[in-house]
Backbone as CSV, one residue per row, in Angstrom:
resi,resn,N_x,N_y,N_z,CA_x,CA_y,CA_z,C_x,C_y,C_z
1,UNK,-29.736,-0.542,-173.265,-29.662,0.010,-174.591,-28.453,0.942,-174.659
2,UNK,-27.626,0.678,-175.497,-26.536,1.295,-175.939,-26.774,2.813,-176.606
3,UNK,-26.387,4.203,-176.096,-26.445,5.237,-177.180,-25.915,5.183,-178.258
4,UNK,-26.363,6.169,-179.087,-26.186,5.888,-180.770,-25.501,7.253,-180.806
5,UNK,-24.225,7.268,-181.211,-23.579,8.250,-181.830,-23.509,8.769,-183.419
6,UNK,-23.478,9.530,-183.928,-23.460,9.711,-185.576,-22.659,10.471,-185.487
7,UNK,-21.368,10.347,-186.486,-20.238,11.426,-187.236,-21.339,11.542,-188.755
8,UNK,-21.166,12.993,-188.814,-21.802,13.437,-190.049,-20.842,14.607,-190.470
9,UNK,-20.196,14.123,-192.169,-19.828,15.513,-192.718,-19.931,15.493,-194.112
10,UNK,-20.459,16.657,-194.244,-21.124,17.035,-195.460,-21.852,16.091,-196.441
11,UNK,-22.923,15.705,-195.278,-24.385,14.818,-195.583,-25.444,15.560,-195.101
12,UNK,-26.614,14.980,-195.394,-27.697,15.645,-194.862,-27.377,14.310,-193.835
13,UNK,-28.049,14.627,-192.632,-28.624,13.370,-191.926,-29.271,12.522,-192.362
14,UNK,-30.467,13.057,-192.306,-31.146,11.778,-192.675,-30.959,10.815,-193.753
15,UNK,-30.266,11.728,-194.285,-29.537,10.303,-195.786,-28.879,9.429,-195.203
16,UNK,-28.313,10.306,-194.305,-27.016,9.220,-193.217,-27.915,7.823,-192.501
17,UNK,-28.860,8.423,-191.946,-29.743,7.981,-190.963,-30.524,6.703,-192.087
18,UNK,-30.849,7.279,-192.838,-31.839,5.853,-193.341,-31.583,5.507,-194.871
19,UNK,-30.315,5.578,-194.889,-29.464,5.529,-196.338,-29.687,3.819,-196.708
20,UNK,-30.249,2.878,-195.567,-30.654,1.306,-196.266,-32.138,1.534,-196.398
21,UNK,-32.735,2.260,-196.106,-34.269,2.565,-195.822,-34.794,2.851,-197.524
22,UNK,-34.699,1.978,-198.370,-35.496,2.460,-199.322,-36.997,2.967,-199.565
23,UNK,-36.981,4.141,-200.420,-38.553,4.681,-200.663,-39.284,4.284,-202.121
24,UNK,-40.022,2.981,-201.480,-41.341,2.397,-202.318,-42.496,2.635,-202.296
25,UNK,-42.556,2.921,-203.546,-44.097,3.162,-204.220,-44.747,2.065,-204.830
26,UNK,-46.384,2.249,-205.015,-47.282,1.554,-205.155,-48.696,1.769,-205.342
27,UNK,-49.755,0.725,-206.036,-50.711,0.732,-205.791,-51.014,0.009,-204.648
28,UNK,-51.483,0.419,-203.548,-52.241,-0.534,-202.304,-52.866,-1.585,-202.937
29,UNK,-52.831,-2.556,-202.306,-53.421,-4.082,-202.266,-54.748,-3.936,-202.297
30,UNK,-55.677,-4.574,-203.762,-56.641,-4.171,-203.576,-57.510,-2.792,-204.587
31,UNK,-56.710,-2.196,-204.804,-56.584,-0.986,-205.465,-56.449,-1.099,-207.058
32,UNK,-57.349,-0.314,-208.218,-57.058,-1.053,-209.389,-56.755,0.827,-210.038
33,UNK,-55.942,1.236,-210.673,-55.372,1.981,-211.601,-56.571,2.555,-212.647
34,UNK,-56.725,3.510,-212.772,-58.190,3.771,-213.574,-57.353,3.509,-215.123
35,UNK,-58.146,2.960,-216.176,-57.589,2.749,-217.122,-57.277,3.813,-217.746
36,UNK,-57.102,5.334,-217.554,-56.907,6.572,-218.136,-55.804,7.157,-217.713
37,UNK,-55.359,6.524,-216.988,-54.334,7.146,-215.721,-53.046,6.803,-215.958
38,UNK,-52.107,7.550,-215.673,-50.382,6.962,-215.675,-49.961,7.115,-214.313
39,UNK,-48.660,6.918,-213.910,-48.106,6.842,-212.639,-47.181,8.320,-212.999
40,UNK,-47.284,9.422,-212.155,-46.402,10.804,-212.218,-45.398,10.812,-211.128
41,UNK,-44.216,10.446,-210.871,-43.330,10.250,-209.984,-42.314,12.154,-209.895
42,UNK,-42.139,12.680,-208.786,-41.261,13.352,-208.564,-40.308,13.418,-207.906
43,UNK,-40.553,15.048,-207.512,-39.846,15.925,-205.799,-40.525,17.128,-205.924
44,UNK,-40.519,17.288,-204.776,-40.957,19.267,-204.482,-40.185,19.548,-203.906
45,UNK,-39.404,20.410,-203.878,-38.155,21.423,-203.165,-38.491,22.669,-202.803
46,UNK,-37.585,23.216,-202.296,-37.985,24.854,-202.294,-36.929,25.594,-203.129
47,UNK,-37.068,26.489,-203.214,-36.063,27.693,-204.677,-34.742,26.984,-204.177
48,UNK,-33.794,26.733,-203.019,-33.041,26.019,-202.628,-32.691,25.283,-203.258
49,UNK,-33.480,23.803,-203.368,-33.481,22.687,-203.487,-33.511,21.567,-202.820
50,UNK,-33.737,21.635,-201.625,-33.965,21.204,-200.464,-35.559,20.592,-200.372
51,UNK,-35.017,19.182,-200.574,-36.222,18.422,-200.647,-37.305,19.602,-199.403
52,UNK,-39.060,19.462,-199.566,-40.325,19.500,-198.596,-40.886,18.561,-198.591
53,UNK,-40.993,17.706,-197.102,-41.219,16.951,-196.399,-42.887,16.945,-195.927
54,UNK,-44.093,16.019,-196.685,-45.123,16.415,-196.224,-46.213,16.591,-197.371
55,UNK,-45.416,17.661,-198.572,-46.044,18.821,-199.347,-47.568,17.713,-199.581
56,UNK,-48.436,18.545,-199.917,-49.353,17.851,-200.157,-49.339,18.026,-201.923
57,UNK,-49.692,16.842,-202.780,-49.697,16.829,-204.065,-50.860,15.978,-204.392
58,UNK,-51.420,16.690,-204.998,-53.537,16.608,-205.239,-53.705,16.812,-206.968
59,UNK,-54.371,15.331,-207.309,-54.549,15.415,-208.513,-55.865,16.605,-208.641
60,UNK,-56.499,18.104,-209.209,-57.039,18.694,-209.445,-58.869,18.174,-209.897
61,UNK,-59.594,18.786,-209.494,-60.745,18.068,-209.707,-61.250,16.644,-209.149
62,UNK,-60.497,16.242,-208.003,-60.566,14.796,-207.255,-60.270,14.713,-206.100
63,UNK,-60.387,13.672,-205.246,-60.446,13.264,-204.305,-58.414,12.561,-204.063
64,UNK,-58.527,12.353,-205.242,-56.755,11.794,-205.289,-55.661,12.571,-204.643
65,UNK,-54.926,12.403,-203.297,-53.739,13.106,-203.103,-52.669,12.676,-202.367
66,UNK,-51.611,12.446,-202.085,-50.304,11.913,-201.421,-49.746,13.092,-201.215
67,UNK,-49.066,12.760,-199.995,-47.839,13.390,-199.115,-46.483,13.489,-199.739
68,UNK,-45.613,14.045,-199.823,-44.242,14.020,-200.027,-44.052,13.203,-198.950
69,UNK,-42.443,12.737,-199.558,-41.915,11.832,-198.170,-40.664,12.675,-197.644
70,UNK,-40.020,11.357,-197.124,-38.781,12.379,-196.290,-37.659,12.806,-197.484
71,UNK,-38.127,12.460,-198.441,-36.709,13.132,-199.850,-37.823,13.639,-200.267
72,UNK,-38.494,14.859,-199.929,-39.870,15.113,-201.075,-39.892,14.541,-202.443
73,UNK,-40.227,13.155,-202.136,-41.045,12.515,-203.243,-41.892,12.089,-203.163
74,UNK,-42.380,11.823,-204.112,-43.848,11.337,-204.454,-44.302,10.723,-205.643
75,UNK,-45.431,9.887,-205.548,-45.788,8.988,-206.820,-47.739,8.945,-206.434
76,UNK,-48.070,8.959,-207.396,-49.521,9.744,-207.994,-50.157,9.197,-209.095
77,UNK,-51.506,8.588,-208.930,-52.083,7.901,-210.411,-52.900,9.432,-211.162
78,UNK,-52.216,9.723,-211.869,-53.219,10.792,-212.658,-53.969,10.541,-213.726
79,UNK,-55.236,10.673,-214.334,-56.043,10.534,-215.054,-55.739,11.602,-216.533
80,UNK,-56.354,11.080,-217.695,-55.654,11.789,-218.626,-56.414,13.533,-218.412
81,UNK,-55.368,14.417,-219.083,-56.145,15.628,-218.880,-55.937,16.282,-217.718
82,UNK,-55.986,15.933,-216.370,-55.629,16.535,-215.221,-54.784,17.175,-215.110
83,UNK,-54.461,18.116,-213.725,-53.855,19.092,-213.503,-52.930,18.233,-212.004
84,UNK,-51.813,18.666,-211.703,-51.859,18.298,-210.130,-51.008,19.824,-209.421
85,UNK,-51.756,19.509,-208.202,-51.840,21.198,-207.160,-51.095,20.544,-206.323
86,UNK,-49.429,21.414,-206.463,-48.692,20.965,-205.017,-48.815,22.446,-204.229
87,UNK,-48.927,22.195,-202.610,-48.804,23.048,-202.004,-48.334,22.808,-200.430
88,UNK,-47.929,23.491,-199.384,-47.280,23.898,-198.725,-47.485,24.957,-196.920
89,UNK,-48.125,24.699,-196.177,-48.099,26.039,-195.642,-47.037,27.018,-196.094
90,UNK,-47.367,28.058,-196.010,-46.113,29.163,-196.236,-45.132,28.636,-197.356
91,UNK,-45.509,28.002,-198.553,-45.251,28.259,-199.877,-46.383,28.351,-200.798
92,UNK,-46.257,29.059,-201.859,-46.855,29.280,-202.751,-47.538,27.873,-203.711
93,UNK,-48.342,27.778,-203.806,-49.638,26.837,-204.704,-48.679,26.547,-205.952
94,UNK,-49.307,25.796,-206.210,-48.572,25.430,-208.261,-49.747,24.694,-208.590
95,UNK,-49.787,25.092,-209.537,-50.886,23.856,-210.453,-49.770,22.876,-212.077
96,UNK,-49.631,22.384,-211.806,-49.164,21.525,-213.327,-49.697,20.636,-213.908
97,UNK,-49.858,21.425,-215.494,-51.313,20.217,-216.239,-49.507,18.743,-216.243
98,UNK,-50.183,18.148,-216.838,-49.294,16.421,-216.568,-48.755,16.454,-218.360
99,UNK,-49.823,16.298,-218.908,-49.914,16.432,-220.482,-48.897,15.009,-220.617
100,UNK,-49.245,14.088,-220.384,-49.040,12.411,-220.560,-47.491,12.385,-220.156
101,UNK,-46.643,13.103,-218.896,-45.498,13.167,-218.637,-45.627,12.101,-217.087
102,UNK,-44.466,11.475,-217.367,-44.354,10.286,-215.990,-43.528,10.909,-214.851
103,UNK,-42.924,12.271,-214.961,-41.762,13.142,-214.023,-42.190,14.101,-213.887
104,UNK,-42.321,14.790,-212.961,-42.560,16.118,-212.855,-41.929,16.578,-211.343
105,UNK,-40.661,17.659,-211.548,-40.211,18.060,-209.982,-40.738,19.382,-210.379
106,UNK,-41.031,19.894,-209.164,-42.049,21.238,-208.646,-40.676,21.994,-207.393
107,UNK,-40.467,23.445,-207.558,-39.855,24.105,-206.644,-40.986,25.141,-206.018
108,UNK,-41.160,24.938,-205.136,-42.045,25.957,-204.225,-41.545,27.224,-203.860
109,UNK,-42.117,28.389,-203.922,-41.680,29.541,-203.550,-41.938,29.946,-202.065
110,UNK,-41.319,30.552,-201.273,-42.116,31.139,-199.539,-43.445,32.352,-200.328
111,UNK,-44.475,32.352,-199.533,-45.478,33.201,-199.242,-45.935,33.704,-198.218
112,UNK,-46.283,34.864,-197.652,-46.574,35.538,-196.641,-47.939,35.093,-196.373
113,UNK,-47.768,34.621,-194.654,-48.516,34.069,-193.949,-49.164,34.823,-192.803
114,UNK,-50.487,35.445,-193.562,-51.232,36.258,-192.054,-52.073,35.715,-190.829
115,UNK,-51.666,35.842,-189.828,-52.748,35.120,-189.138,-53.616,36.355,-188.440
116,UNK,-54.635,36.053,-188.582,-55.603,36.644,-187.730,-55.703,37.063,-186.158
């Protein structure tokens, strides 16, 4: 196996790194869309702007929730009326009602983290 070298300037890596790697969304195979529901596509960043990798994004009142990916994005069936709760270790909570919107980017704030 040959080593892998990378020249990188003024890229993030990983754009570099998986710049043919497209990020697809979906309903799983199998899976049916509640008839109340739309598809809410984003990002979560931090005050930066720097995509978060992970964030957890939870439709409110449900069992419904997805991960950010490696560009903090994300895609989400929300039901009409709902709220969705992105959050973070060591950033601050958000709640955002949807109010029949298909976009929503979220910037996370840092919060102080006590441990016991």
């Amino acid at each position: 196996m040959e080593p892998l070298t990378i020249e990188v300037k003024e890229q993030t890596v990983v754009d570099v790194v998986m710049k043919e790697t497209p990020s697809t969304y979906g309903i799983p195979e199998g899976k049916t869309l509640p008839p109340d529901a739309n598809i809410v596509r984003g990002t979560v960043s931090d005050i930066d702007g720097c995509p978060i990798i992970g964030a957890y994004v939870g439709v409110v009142g449900t069992k419904r929730s997805v991960s950010t990916n490696w560009r903090g994005k994300f895609e989400i069936a929300v039901p009409k009326g709902k709220k969705l709760r992105f959050s973070m270790i060591g950033l601050k909570t958000v709640e955002v009602r949807v109010k029949g919107r298909d976009s929503i980017n979220v910037e996370l704030e840092e919060a102080p983290v006590y441990l016991d």
